[in-house]
Tab-separated table of C-alpha atoms in Angstrom:
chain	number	residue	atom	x	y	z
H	1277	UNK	CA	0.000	0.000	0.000
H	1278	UNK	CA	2.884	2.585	0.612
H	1279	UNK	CA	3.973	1.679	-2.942
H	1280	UNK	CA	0.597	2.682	-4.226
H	1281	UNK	CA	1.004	6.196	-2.528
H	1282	UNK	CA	4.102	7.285	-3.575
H	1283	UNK	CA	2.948	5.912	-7.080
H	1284	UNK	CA	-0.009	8.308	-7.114
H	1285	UNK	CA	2.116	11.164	-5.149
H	1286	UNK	CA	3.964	11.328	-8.447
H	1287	UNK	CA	0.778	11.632	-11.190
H	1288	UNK	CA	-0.656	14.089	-12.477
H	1289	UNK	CA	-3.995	14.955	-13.531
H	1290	UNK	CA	-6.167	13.242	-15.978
H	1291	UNK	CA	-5.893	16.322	-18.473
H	1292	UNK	CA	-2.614	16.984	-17.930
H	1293	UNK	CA	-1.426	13.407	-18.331
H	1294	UNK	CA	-3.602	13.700	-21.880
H	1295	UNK	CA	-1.404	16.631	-22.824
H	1296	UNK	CA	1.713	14.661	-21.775
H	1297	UNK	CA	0.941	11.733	-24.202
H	1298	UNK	CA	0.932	14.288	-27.088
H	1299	UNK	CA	3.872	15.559	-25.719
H	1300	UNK	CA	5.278	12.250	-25.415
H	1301	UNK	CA	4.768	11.025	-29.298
H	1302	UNK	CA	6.057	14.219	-30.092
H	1303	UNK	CA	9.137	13.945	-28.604
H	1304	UNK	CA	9.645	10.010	-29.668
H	1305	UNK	CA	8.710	11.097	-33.072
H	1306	UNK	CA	11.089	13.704	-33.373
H	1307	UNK	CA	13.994	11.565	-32.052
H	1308	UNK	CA	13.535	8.706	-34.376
H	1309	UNK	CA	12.542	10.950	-37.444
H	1310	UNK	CA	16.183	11.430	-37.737
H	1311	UNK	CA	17.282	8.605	-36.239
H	1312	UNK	CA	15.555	6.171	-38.580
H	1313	UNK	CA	16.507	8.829	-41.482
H	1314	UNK	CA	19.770	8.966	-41.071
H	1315	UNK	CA	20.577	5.603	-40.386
H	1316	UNK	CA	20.446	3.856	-43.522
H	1317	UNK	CA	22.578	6.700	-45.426
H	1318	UNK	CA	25.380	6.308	-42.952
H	1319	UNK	CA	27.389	3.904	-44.858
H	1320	UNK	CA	27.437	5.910	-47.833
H	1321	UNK	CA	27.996	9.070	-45.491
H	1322	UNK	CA	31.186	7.490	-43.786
H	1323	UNK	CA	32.285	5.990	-47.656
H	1324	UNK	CA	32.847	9.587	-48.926
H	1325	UNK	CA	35.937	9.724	-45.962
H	1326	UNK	CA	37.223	6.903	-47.604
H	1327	UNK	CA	36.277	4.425	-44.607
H	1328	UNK	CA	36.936	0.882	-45.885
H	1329	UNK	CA	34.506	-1.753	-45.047
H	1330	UNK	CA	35.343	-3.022	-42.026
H	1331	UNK	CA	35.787	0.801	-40.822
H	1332	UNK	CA	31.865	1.288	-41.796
H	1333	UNK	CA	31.184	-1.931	-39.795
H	1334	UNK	CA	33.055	-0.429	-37.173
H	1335	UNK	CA	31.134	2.948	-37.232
H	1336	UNK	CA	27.878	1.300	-37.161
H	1337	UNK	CA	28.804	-0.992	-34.437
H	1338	UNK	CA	29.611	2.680	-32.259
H	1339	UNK	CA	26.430	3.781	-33.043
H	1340	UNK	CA	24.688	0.978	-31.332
H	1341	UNK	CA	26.603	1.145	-28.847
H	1342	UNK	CA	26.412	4.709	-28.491
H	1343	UNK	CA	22.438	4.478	-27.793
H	1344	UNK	CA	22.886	1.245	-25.403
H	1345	UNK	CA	24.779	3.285	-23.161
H	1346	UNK	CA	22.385	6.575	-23.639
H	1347	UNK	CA	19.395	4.038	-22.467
H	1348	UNK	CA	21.746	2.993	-19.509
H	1349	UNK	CA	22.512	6.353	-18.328
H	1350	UNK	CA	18.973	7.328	-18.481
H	1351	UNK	CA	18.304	5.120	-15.884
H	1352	UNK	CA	20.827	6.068	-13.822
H	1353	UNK	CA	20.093	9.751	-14.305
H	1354	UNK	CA	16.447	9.902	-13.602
H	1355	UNK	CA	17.321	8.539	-10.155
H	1356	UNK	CA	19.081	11.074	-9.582
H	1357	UNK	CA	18.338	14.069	-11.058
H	1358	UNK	CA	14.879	15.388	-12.388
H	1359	UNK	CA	13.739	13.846	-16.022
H	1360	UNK	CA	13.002	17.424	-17.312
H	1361	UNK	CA	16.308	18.075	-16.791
H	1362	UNK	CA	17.952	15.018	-18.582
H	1363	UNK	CA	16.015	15.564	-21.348
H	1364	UNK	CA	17.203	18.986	-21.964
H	1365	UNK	CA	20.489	18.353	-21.284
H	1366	UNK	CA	20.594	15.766	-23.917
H	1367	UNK	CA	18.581	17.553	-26.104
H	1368	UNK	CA	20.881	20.173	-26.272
H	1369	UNK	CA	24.019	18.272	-26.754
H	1370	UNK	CA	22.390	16.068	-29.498
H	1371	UNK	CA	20.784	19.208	-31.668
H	1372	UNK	CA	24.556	20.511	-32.380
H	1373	UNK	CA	25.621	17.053	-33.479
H	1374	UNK	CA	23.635	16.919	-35.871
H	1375	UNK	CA	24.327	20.084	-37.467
H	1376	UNK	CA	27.962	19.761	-36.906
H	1377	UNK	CA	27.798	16.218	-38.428
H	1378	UNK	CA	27.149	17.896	-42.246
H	1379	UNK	CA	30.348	19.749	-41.182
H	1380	UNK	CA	32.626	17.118	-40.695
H	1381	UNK	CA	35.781	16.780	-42.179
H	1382	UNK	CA	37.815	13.550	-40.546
H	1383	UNK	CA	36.508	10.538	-40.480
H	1384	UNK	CA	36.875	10.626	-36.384
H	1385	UNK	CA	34.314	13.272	-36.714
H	1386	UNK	CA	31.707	11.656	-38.173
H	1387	UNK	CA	31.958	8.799	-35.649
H	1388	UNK	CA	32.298	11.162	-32.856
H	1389	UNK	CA	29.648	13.082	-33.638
H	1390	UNK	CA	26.994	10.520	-34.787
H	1391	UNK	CA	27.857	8.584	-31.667
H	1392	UNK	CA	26.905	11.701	-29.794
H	1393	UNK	CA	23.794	12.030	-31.523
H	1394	UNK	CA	22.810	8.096	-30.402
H	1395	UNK	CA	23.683	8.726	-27.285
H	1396	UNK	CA	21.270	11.297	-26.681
H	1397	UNK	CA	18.888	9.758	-28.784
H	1398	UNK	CA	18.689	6.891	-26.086
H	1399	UNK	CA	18.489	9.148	-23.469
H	1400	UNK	CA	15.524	10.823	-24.824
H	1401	UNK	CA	14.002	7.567	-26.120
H	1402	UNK	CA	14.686	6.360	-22.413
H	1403	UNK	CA	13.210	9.177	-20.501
H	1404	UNK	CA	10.461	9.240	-22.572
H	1405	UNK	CA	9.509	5.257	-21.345
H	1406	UNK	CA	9.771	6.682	-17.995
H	1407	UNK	CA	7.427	9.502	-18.327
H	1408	UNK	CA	4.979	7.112	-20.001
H	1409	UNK	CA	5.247	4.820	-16.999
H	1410	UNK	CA	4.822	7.444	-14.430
H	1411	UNK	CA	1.636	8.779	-16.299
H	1412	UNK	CA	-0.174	5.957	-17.591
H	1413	UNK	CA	-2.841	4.130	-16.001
H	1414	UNK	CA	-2.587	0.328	-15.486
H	1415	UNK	CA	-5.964	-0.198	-17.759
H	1416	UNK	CA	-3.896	2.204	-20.787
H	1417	UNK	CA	-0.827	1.041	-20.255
H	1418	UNK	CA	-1.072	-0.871	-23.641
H	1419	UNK	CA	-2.199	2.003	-25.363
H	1420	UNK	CA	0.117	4.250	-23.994
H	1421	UNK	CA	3.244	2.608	-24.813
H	1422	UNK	CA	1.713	1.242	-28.475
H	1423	UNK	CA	0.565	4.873	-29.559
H	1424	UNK	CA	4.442	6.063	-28.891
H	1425	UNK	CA	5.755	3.039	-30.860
H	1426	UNK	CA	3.840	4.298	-33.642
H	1427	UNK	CA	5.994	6.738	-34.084
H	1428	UNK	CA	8.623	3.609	-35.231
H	1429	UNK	CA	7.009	3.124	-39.031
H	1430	UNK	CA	5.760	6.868	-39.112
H	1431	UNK	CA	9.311	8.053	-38.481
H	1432	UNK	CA	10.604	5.261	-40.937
H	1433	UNK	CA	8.676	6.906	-43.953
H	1434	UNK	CA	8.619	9.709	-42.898
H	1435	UNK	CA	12.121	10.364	-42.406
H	1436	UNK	CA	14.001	8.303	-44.937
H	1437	UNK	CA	11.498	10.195	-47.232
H	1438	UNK	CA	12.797	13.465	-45.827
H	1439	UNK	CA	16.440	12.536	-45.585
H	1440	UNK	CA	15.904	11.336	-49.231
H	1441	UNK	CA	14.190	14.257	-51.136
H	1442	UNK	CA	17.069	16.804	-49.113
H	1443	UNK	CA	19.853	14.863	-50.666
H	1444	UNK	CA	18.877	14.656	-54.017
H	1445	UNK	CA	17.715	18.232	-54.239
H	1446	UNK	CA	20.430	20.545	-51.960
H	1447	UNK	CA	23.387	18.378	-49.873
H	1448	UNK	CA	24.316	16.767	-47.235
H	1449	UNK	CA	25.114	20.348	-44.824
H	1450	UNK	CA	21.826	21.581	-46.230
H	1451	UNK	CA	20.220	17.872	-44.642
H	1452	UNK	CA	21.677	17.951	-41.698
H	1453	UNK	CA	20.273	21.699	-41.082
H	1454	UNK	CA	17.233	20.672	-41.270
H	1455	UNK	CA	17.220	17.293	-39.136
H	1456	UNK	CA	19.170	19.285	-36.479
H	1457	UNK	CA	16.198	21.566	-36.652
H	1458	UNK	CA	13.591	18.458	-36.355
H	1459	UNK	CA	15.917	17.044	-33.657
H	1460	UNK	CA	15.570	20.406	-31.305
H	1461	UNK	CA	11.960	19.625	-30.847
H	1462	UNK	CA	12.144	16.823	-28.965
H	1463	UNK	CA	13.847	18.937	-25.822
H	1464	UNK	CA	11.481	21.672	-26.460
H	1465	UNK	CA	8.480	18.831	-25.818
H	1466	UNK	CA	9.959	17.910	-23.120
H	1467	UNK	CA	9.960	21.460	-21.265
H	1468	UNK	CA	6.003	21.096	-21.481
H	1469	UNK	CA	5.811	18.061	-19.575
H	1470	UNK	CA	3.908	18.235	-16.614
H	1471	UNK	CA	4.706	15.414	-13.529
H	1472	UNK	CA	8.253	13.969	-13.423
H	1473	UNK	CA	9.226	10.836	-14.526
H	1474	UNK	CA	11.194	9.273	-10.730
H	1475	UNK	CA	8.957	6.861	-8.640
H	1476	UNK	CA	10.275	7.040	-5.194
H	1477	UNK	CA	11.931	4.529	-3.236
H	1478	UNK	CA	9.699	2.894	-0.620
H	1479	UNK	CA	10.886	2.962	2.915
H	1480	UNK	CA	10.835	-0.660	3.526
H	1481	UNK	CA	10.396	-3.733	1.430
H	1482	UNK	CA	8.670	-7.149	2.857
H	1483	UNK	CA	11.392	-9.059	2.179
H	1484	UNK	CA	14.026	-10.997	-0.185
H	1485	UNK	CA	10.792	-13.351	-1.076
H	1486	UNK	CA	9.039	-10.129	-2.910
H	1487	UNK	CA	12.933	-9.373	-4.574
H	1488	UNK	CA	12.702	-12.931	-5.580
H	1489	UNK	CA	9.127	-12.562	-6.970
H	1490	UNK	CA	9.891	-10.052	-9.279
H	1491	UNK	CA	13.209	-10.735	-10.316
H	1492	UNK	CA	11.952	-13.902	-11.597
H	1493	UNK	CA	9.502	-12.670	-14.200
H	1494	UNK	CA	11.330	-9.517	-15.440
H	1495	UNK	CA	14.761	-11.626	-15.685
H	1496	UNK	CA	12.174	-13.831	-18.449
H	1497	UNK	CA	11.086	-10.914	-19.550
H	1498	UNK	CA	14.434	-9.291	-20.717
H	1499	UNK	CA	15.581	-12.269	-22.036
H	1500	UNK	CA	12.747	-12.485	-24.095
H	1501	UNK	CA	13.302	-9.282	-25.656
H	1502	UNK	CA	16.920	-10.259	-26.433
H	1503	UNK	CA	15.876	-12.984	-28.557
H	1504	UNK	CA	12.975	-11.354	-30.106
H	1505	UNK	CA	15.152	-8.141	-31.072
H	1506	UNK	CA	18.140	-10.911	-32.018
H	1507	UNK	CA	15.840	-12.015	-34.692
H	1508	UNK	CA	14.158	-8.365	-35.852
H	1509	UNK	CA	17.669	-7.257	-36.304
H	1510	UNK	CA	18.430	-10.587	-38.858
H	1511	UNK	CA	15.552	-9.881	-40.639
H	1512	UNK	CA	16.051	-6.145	-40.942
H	1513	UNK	CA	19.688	-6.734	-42.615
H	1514	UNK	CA	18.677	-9.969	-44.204
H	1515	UNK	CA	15.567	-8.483	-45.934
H	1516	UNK	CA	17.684	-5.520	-48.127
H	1517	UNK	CA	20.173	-8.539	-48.557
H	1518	UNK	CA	17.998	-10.220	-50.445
H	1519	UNK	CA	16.087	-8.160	-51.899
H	1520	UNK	CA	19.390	-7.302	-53.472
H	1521	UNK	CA	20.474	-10.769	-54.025
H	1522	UNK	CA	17.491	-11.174	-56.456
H	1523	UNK	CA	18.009	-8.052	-58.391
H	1524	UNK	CA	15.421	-6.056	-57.069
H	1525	UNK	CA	16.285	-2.537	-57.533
H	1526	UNK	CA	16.977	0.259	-55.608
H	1527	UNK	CA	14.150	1.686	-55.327
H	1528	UNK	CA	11.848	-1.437	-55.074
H	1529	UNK	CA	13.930	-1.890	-51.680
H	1530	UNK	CA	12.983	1.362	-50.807
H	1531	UNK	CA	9.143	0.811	-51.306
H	1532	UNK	CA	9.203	-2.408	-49.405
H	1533	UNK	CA	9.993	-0.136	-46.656
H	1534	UNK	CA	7.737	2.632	-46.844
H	1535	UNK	CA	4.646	-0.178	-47.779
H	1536	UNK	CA	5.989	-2.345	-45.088
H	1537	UNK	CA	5.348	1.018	-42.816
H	1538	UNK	CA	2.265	2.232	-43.930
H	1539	UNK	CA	0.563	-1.553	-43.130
H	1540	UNK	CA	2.084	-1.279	-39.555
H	1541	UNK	CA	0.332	1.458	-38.315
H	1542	UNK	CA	-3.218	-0.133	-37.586
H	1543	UNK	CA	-1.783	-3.219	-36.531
H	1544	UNK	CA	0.058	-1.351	-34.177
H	1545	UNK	CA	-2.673	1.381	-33.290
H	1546	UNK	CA	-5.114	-2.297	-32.849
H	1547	UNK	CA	-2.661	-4.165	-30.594
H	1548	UNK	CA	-1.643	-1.703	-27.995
H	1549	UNK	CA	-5.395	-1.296	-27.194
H	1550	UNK	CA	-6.688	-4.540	-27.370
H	1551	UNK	CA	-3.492	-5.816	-25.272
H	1552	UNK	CA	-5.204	-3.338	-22.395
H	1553	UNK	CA	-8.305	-5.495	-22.827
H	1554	UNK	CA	-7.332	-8.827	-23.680
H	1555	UNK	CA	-3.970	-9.324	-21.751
H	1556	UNK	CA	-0.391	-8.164	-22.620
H	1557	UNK	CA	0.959	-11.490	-22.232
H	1558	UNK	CA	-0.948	-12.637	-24.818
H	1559	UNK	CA	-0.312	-10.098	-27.773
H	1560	UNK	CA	3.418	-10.396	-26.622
H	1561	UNK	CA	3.463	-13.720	-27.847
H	1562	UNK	CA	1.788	-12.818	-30.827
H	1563	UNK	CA	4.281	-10.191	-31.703
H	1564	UNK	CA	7.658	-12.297	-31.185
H	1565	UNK	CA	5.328	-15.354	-33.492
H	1566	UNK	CA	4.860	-12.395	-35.774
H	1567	UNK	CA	9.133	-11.461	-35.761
H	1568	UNK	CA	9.784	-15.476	-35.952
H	1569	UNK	CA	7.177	-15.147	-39.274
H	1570	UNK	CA	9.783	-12.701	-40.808
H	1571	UNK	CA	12.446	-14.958	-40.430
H	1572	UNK	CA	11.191	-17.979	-41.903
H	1573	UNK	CA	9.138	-16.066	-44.955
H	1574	UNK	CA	12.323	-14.416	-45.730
H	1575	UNK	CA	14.068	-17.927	-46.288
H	1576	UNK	CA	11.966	-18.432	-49.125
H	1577	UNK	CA	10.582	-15.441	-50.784
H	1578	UNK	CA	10.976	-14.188	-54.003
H	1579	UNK	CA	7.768	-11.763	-55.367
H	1580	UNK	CA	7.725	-8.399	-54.261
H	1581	UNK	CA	4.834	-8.794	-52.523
H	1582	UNK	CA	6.152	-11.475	-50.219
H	1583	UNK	CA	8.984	-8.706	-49.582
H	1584	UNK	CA	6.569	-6.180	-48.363
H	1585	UNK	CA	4.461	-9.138	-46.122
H	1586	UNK	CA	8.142	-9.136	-44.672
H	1587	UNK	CA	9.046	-5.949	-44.472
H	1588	UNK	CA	5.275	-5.329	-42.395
H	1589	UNK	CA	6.098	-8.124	-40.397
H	1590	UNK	CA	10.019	-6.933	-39.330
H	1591	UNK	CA	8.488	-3.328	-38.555
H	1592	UNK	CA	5.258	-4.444	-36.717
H	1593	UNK	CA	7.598	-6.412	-34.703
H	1594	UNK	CA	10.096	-3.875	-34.011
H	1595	UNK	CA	7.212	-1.594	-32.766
H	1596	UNK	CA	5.417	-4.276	-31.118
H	1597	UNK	CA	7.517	-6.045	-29.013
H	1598	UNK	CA	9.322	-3.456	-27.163
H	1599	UNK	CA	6.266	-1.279	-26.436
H	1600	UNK	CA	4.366	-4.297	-24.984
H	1601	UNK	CA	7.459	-5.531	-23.147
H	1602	UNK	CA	7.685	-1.587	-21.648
H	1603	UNK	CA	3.837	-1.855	-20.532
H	1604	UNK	CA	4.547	-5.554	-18.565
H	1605	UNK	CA	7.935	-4.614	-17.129
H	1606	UNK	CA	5.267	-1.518	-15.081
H	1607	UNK	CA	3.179	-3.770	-14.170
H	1608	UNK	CA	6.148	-6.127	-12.802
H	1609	UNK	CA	8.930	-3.677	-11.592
H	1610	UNK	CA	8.895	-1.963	-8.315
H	1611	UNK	CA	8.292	2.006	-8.354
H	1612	UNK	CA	12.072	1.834	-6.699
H	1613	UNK	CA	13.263	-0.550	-9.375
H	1614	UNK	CA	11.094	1.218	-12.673
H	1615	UNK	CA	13.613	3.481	-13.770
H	1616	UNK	CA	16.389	1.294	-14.089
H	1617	UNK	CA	14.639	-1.106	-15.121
H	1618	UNK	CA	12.617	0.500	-18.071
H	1619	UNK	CA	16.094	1.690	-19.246
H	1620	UNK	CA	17.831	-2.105	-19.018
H	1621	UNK	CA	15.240	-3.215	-21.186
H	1622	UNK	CA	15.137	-0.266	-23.854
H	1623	UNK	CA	19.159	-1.002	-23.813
H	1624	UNK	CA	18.796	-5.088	-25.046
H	1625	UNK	CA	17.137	-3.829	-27.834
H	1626	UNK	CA	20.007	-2.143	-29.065
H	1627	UNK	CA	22.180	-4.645	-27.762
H	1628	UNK	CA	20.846	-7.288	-29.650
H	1629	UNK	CA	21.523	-4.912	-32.799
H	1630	UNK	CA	25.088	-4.969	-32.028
H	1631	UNK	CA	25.147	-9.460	-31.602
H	1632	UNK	CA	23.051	-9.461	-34.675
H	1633	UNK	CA	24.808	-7.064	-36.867
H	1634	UNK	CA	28.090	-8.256	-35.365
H	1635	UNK	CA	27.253	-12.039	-35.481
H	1636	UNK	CA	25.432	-12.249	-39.015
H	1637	UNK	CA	28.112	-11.737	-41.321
H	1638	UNK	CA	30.116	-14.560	-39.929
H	1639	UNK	CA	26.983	-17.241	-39.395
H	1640	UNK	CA	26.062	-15.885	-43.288
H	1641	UNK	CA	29.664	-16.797	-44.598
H	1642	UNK	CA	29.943	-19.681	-42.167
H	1643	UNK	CA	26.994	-21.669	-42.409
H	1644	UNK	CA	24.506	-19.485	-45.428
H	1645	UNK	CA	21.650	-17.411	-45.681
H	1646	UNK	CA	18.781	-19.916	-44.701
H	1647	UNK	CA	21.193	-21.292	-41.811
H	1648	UNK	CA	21.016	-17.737	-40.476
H	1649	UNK	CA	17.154	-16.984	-40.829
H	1650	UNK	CA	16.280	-20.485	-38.815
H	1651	UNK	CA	18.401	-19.756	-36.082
H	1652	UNK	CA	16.748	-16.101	-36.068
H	1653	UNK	CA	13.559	-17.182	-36.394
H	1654	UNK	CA	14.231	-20.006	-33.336
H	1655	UNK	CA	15.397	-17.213	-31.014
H	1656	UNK	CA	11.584	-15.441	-31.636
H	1657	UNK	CA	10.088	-18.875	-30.849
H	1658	UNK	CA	12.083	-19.273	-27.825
H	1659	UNK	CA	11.116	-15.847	-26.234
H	1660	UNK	CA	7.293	-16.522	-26.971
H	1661	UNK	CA	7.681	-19.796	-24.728
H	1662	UNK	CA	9.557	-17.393	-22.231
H	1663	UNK	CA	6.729	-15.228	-22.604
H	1664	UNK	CA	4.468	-17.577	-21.971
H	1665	UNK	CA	6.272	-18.828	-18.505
H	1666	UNK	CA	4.864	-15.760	-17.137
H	1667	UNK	CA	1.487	-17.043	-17.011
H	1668	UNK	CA	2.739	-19.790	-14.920
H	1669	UNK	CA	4.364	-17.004	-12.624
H	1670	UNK	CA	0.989	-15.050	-12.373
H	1671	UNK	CA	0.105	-16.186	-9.251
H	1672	UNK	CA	3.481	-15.945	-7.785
H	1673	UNK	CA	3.752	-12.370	-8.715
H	1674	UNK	CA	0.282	-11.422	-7.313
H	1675	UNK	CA	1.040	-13.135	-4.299
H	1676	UNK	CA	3.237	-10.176	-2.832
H	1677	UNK	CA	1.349	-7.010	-3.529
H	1678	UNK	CA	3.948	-5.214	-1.659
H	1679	UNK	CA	6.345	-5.711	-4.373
H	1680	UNK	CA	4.111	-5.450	-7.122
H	1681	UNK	CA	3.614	-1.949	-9.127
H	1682	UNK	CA	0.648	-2.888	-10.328
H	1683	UNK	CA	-1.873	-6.261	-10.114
H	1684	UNK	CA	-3.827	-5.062	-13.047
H	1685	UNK	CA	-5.591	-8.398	-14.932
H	1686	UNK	CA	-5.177	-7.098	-18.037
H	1687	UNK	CA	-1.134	-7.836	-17.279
């Protein structure tokens, strides 16, 4: 019960925690407008410094990296310091980056610089899970967290379309003015935020048996994610691969994308409510089946349109999964343990970028292509049946309310 009163100690009013979900998408938009813009250009960005390939591997190995330990240090941060604050602070070291990064003129730049702007990026992305937890209600958790994740495929089209059009029509300094523009908003949306974003520490805890209780499922949980984002980030690579492999052009690869992004959005608008309603165990599960899907279509396609089912699939996934895995770690985690907890889990994500980036291009050469996309899409399958230990641990998580954030039965 003392849990439950410093939870509602830090929320804020209905209408203001309306406003904040605006602000919220706003923000998350923002950040991964350039982020997902950017992104796929940086290889031929770093290529015009003459980096060789192992030097572009290298690069975007830092920029994974780069936003694993942003995510860390958000959690870290917002313990100590208000989430306003860290959000500004970033914001203002990442909005310079990006300008400066169409100024560049050593390789070491560019890496220094674009690692900057990840960094911040998974700060804001970070603080930004936070606020959502602190605001949302257990009953909207689901929609919360699946309304923000649809800025994932809007910021995909959006932003590659952006990033694009700018480089075919002016240059890369003219680009980068621009995104550093679109990147400034996200620490302006963050000014308006009403509430903060730190749960309090509870004075006393039960015991190690309600540590135990919870460690239990979210150590499941995590590990689920891994694997799920193991096998998004195989498919991801693997699906311009071959596309490319079969002589689909450019710009066909391109499409896949943006059609792959415009059928994501009501699939992702649909789950995140009905998850509130129907339990986000359940959807969960359906999203890492969905991310396993990818894997094992993309062994043997080869018709555009299976390419696009594929492309929907890897980007409903990549939306999917992490927002619902967000919404169960609240209802799971301890207001003392949310922060850093929230952040640990936005981190695997990118971690799992860096194993599968890192890890493909040797299991490609070493054992082929349709080696690869089973042992992707067995990782998905594996987190669903991790997911689905968690129904077993139901009733030993509700049995210590004192450690619990949240006994909602929608979790």
């Amino acid at each position: 019960m003392n849990e439950r009163r410093l939870l509602k100690r830090n929320l804020v009013n209905p209408a203001a925690k309306g406003k904040n979900l605006a602000v919220l998408f706003i923000a998350n938009f923002s950040i991964l407008f350039v982020g997902m813009g950017l992104f796929p250009i940086l290889p031929l960005y770093a290529s015009q410094y003459e980096a060789s390939p192992s030097q572009v591997g290298i690069y975007l190995a830092i920029t994974y990296i780069a936003i694993t330990l942003g995510s860390l240090t958000a959690g870290w941060l917002n313990g100590h310091i208000s989430g306003k604050v860290t959000m500004l602070t970033a914001g203002a070291l990442g909005a310079p980056a990006v300008l400066l990064l169409g100024q560049a003129s050593t390789l070491w730049q560019v890496m220094a610089l674009t690692a900057v702007i990840w960094f911040t990026g998974g700060v804001g992305l970070s603080s930004i899970s936070m606020f959502a937890a602190a605001n949302a209600k257990a009953e909207e958790r689901g929609k919360w967290f699946g309304l923000i994740s649809l800025t994932n495929p809007l910021g995909a089209i959006l932003g590659s379309m952006a990033v694009g059009y700018l480089i075919e029509h002016h240059s890369f300094g003219v680009m980068h003015a621009w995104l550093a523009i679109e990147y400034a908003l996200w620490p302006v949306m963050a000014s308006l935020i009403k509430g903060e974003s730190t749960f309090e520490k509870p004075a006393s805890t039960s015991g190690s048996s309600g540590a135990i209780a919870v460690g239990k499922p979210i150590f499941l949980l995590m590990t689920a994610a891994l694997l799920a984002a193991f096998t998004v980030s195989i498919a991801r690579m693997g699906l311009s691969l071959e596309m490319k492999a079969q002589n689909f052009s450019a710009g066909e690869i391109s499409n896949a994308n943006v059609i792959g992004g415009l059928v994501t959005i009501p699939i992702i608008l649909s789950m995140g409510m009905l998850s509130d309603r129907l339990g986000r165990r359940l959807f969960l599960v359906v999203g890492m089946l969905v991310s396993a899907s990818s894997a094992v279509l993309l062994g043997a396609a080869n018709q555009l349109w299976q390419f696009w089912m594929i492309s929907a699939a890897v980007l409903a996934a990549r939306s999917i999964n992490p927002s619902l895995a967000s919404a169960l770690a609240v209802d799971i985690l301890t207001p003392g343990a949310l922060n850093q907890g929230l952040a640990r889990l936005n981190a695997i994500n990118w971690v799992a970028g860096i194993i599968g980036f890192a890890g493909a291009g040797y299991l490609m050469e070493s054992l082929g292509t349709a080696a690869l996309f089973r042992i992707a899409a067995g990782a998905s399958f594996s987190a669903a049946a991790l997911v689905g230990m968690l129904f077993l641990l139901r009733k030993q998580t509700h049995s210590a309310p004192s450690t619990v954030l949240s006994a909602a039965p929608c979790a």
